[in-house]
Short mmCIF file of C-alpha atoms and ligand atoms in Angstrom, two decimals:
data_model
loop_
_atom_site.label_atom_id
_atom_site.label_comp_id
_atom_site.label_asym_id
_atom_site.label_seq_id
_atom_site.Cartn_x
_atom_site.Cartn_y
_atom_site.Cartn_z
CA MET A 1 0.00 0.00 0.00
CA SER A 2 1.24 3.47 -0.86
CA ILE A 3 0.57 6.71 0.96
CA THR A 4 -1.56 7.82 -1.99
CA THR A 5 -3.84 4.79 -1.80
CA ASN A 6 -3.95 4.97 2.00
CA ILE A 7 -5.19 8.57 1.84
CA ALA A 8 -7.73 7.70 -0.85
CA SER A 9 -9.20 4.76 1.06
CA LEU A 10 -9.27 6.63 4.38
CA GLN A 11 -10.99 9.61 2.80
CA ALA A 12 -13.52 7.26 1.14
CA GLU A 13 -14.17 5.72 4.56
CA LEU A 14 -14.25 8.89 6.66
CA ALA A 15 -15.59 11.72 4.50
CA PRO A 16 -19.11 10.25 4.05
CA ILE A 17 -19.52 9.99 7.82
CA ALA A 18 -18.11 13.51 8.37
CA VAL A 19 -15.01 12.42 10.25
CA THR A 20 -11.97 14.65 9.71
CA LEU A 21 -8.63 12.98 9.08
CA VAL A 22 -5.55 14.46 10.72
CA ALA A 23 -2.57 12.79 9.03
CA VAL A 24 0.03 12.43 11.77
CA SER A 25 3.35 13.07 10.04
CA LYS A 26 5.71 13.08 13.04
CA THR A 27 9.16 11.66 12.17
CA LYS A 28 8.15 11.44 8.48
CA PRO A 29 10.22 13.21 5.81
CA ASN A 30 8.85 16.00 3.62
CA GLU A 31 8.70 13.76 0.53
CA GLU A 32 6.21 11.46 2.24
CA ILE A 33 4.15 14.39 3.49
CA MET A 34 4.11 15.74 -0.07
CA GLU A 35 2.83 12.42 -1.34
CA ALA A 36 -0.12 12.70 1.05
CA TYR A 37 -0.54 16.35 0.04
CA GLU A 38 -0.66 15.46 -3.66
CA ALA A 39 -3.34 12.91 -2.77
CA GLY A 40 -5.42 15.80 -1.44
CA GLN A 41 -4.62 15.69 2.27
CA ARG A 42 -4.32 19.17 3.83
CA ILE A 43 -4.48 18.57 7.59
CA PHE A 44 -1.32 17.27 9.23
CA GLY A 45 -0.50 16.69 12.89
CA GLU A 46 2.85 16.86 14.66
CA ASN A 47 3.73 16.27 18.29
CA MET A 48 7.01 18.22 18.58
CA VAL A 49 7.17 22.01 18.32
CA GLN A 50 10.53 22.23 16.52
CA GLU A 51 9.56 19.62 13.94
CA LEU A 52 6.26 21.41 13.37
CA VAL A 53 8.02 24.76 12.84
CA ASP A 54 10.54 23.26 10.40
CA LYS A 55 7.91 21.46 8.36
CA HIS A 56 5.68 24.51 8.24
CA GLU A 57 8.60 26.51 6.80
CA GLN A 58 9.47 23.92 4.19
CA LEU A 59 6.07 22.72 2.99
CA PRO A 60 3.11 24.32 1.13
CA LYS A 61 1.45 27.15 2.99
CA ASP A 62 -2.09 25.86 2.54
CA ILE A 63 -1.39 22.96 4.91
CA GLU A 64 -3.36 23.17 8.18
CA TRP A 65 -0.94 22.25 10.94
CA HIS A 66 -2.26 20.71 14.14
CA LEU A 67 -0.16 20.28 17.27
CA ILE A 68 -1.16 17.01 18.94
CA GLY A 69 1.65 16.68 21.49
CA HIS A 70 2.17 18.32 24.85
CA LEU A 71 2.89 22.05 24.68
CA GLN A 72 5.14 23.89 27.11
CA THR A 73 4.28 27.54 27.69
CA ASN A 74 7.76 28.71 26.64
CA LYS A 75 7.29 27.18 23.17
CA VAL A 76 3.91 28.70 22.32
CA LYS A 77 5.50 31.70 20.60
CA TYR A 78 7.12 29.54 17.91
CA ILE A 79 3.86 28.07 16.61
CA ALA A 80 1.43 30.93 17.30
CA PRO A 81 2.01 32.62 13.90
CA PHE A 82 0.65 29.67 11.92
CA VAL A 83 -0.74 26.74 13.94
CA LYS A 84 -4.37 25.99 13.06
CA MET A 85 -5.36 23.83 16.01
CA ILE A 86 -3.78 22.68 19.27
CA HIS A 87 -5.22 19.38 20.55
CA SER A 88 -3.26 18.98 23.73
CA ILE A 89 -4.26 21.75 26.13
CA ASP A 90 -4.47 20.83 29.77
CA SER A 91 -4.26 24.07 31.74
CA LEU A 92 -5.55 27.63 31.88
CA LYS A 93 -1.93 28.73 32.08
CA VAL A 94 -1.10 27.40 28.63
CA LEU A 95 -4.40 28.75 27.22
CA LYS A 96 -3.50 32.23 28.47
CA GLU A 97 -0.10 31.97 26.86
CA ILE A 98 -1.63 30.84 23.55
CA ASN A 99 -4.10 33.72 23.74
CA LYS A 100 -1.30 36.23 24.34
CA HIS A 101 0.72 35.09 21.35
CA ALA A 102 -2.33 34.67 19.13
CA GLU A 103 -3.24 38.30 19.90
CA ARG A 104 0.27 39.46 19.00
CA ASN A 105 -0.12 37.67 15.68
CA LYS A 106 -3.65 39.05 15.22
CA ARG A 107 -5.02 35.54 15.03
CA VAL A 108 -7.54 33.29 16.71
CA ILE A 109 -6.18 29.82 17.48
CA ASP A 110 -8.47 26.80 17.68
CA CYS A 111 -7.94 24.76 20.82
CA LEU A 112 -9.03 21.37 22.11
CA LEU A 113 -8.89 20.46 25.78
CA GLN A 114 -7.13 17.16 26.35
CA ILE A 115 -8.95 14.86 28.74
CA HIS A 116 -7.20 12.08 30.61
CA ILE A 117 -9.19 8.96 29.75
CA ALA A 118 -6.53 6.24 29.71
CA ASP A 119 -5.80 3.91 32.55
CA GLU A 120 -2.15 4.97 32.41
CA ASP A 121 -0.21 7.56 34.39
CA THR A 122 1.92 8.63 31.47
CA LYS A 123 -0.73 10.32 29.38
CA PHE A 124 -1.33 14.03 29.85
CA GLY A 125 -4.74 15.60 30.24
CA LEU A 126 -7.36 17.06 32.54
CA ASP A 127 -9.57 14.92 34.71
CA HIS A 128 -13.28 15.75 34.93
CA ALA A 129 -12.98 17.99 37.98
CA GLU A 130 -10.09 19.95 36.47
CA LEU A 131 -12.03 20.38 33.23
CA ILE A 132 -15.05 21.82 35.03
CA GLU A 133 -12.84 24.10 37.10
CA LEU A 134 -11.19 25.42 33.92
CA LEU A 135 -14.53 25.95 32.15
CA ARG A 136 -15.92 27.85 35.14
CA ASP A 137 -12.91 30.09 35.48
CA GLU A 138 -13.89 33.70 34.81
CA GLU A 139 -10.57 34.37 33.13
CA LEU A 140 -11.44 31.94 30.34
CA ALA A 141 -14.16 34.20 28.92
CA GLU A 142 -11.64 37.01 28.60
CA LEU A 143 -9.40 35.08 26.22
CA LYS A 144 -10.60 36.47 22.90
CA ASN A 145 -7.85 35.06 20.69
CA ILE A 146 -8.45 31.41 21.42
CA ARG A 147 -11.51 29.38 20.50
CA ILE A 148 -12.33 26.24 22.48
CA CYS A 149 -13.47 23.86 19.74
CA GLY A 150 -13.85 20.62 21.63
CA LEU A 151 -12.12 17.81 23.45
CA MET A 152 -9.33 15.36 22.72
CA GLY A 153 -8.45 12.05 24.35
CA ILE A 154 -6.00 9.18 24.03
CA ALA A 155 -7.31 5.76 25.02
CA THR A 156 -5.36 3.10 26.88
CA ASN A 157 -2.97 1.24 24.64
CA SER A 158 -4.77 -2.06 25.22
CA PRO A 159 -5.57 -5.05 23.03
CA ASN A 160 -8.89 -5.30 24.84
CA PRO A 161 -11.49 -3.45 22.74
CA LYS A 162 -13.91 -3.38 25.67
CA ILE A 163 -11.61 -1.13 27.70
CA VAL A 164 -10.90 1.19 24.78
CA LYS A 165 -14.57 1.38 23.82
CA GLU A 166 -15.58 2.32 27.36
CA GLU A 167 -13.00 5.10 27.51
CA PHE A 168 -14.23 6.55 24.21
CA TYR A 169 -17.85 6.23 25.34
CA GLU A 170 -17.03 8.10 28.53
CA LEU A 171 -15.30 10.89 26.61
CA LYS A 172 -18.26 11.22 24.23
CA MET A 173 -20.63 11.54 27.22
CA LEU A 174 -18.38 14.17 28.74
CA PHE A 175 -18.25 16.03 25.43
CA ASP A 176 -22.05 16.05 25.12
CA GLY A 177 -22.47 17.14 28.72
CA VAL A 178 -19.95 19.95 28.47
CA LYS A 179 -21.41 21.15 25.20
CA ALA A 180 -24.91 21.28 26.68
CA SER A 181 -23.79 22.98 29.89
CA TYR A 182 -21.10 25.41 28.75
CA PHE A 183 -21.29 25.85 24.99
CA ARG A 184 -24.97 25.72 24.20
CA LYS A 185 -24.82 28.89 22.12
CA ASP A 186 -21.33 28.33 20.75
CA ASP A 187 -21.20 26.40 17.48
CA ALA A 188 -17.40 26.28 17.61
CA PHE A 189 -17.51 23.61 20.30
CA SER A 190 -18.07 20.73 17.91
CA ILE A 191 -14.91 18.63 17.66
CA LEU A 192 -14.22 15.38 19.42
CA SER A 193 -10.68 14.30 18.56
CA MET A 194 -10.34 10.65 19.47
CA GLY A 195 -8.91 7.63 17.70
CA MET A 196 -5.46 6.65 16.46
CA SER A 197 -4.44 3.92 14.01
CA ALA A 198 -5.04 1.05 16.42
CA ASP A 199 -8.43 2.19 17.67
CA TYR A 200 -9.97 4.74 15.30
CA LYS A 201 -12.81 2.47 14.17
CA LEU A 202 -13.92 2.03 17.79
CA ALA A 203 -13.56 5.77 18.32
CA VAL A 204 -15.74 6.59 15.31
CA GLU A 205 -18.38 4.10 16.49
CA GLN A 206 -18.43 5.96 19.80
CA GLY A 207 -18.89 9.37 18.20
CA SER A 208 -15.47 10.72 17.28
CA ASN A 209 -15.48 13.22 14.43
CA MET A 210 -11.71 13.76 14.16
CA VAL A 211 -9.17 10.95 14.02
CA ARG A 212 -5.38 11.28 14.25
CA LEU A 213 -3.76 8.64 12.09
CA GLY A 214 -0.04 8.14 11.63
CA SER A 215 0.88 4.58 10.74
CA THR A 216 -2.35 3.93 8.85
CA VAL A 217 -1.38 6.74 6.48
CA PHE A 218 2.43 6.56 6.36
CA GLY A 219 3.26 3.06 7.55
CA LYS A 220 5.03 2.15 10.77
CA ARG A 221 7.32 4.73 12.35
CA VAL A 222 10.88 3.67 12.96
CA THR A 223 11.37 3.81 16.70
CA LYS A 224 14.24 5.93 17.90
CA HIS A 225 17.43 4.00 18.37
CA PHE A 226 19.16 4.77 21.62
CA LYS A 227 22.84 4.14 21.98
CA LEU A 228 23.46 1.42 24.49
CA LYS A 229 26.38 1.25 26.90
CA ASP A 230 27.43 -1.98 25.23
CA ASP A 231 27.80 -0.17 21.90
CA ASN A 232 30.23 2.25 23.53
CA ASN A 233 32.21 -0.60 24.96
CA LYS A 234 32.55 -2.19 21.56
CA GLU A 235 33.93 1.03 20.14
CA SER A 236 36.63 1.39 22.78
C1 LIG B 301 1.57 9.60 17.24
C2 LIG B 301 0.23 10.07 17.63
C3 LIG B 301 -0.91 9.68 16.91
C4 LIG B 301 -0.87 8.73 15.73
O1 LIG B 301 -0.43 7.45 16.09
P1 LIG B 301 -0.65 6.19 15.12
O2 LIG B 301 -0.76 5.04 16.04
O3 LIG B 301 0.58 6.13 14.26
O4 LIG B 301 -1.87 6.43 14.33
C5 LIG B 301 -2.14 10.17 17.32
N1 LIG B 301 -2.26 11.01 18.37
C6 LIG B 301 -1.19 11.40 19.09
C7 LIG B 301 -1.41 12.33 20.24
C8 LIG B 301 0.07 10.95 18.74
O5 LIG B 301 1.13 11.36 19.47
#
């Protein structure tokens, strides 16, 4: 399977059910991104700020870049001039920073709040109580250069579909509840970003309307190779 055919079959699967495809291009070279671009893909996701900045500089300017990885406040300024959507927001502090830099760039940046749904400590995100606290914070309404467009979640990396399905179900319920309670009059709050290559079909069944697919589009990523002590020993 080529990237071109992968994009075509994913678009044929997802477009009719109004699910947006974010092609996750982290670690992938520009030539492969261009192959997806030539196949019509315009939304790409990256998880590292520097890589996102470099690719934005080098690739066509009509690409919509999404940041899907954790964002430190001191790095917001690098992506604020161009980033279309940030999926991984988990504090008011980072929202305020995004708002500040968006204002300087005379832009409005679309934001998703990342919710911790996985049964793993390592994944970032807000729990329910933290989400409600953030939504009730009076300072949030004053941030005119960000737009809260929905929620994002990463399910447990589990071979058990029952666990993954329940996590997605829970996030969909939270999304509906939050929309009804806090965004009733705000059409922008409409995106539920859930589902990766291993679990996107389950996510879509549970109500996702934005999936973030890397390996399904580009093939497996080569995992980073760390130098082992033994390698050093061999050299000496
Ligand atoms: C890498 C990544 C993806 C895509 O992963 P695949 O399993 O390759 O589809 C999706 N979301 C986030 C947050 C990621 O970091």
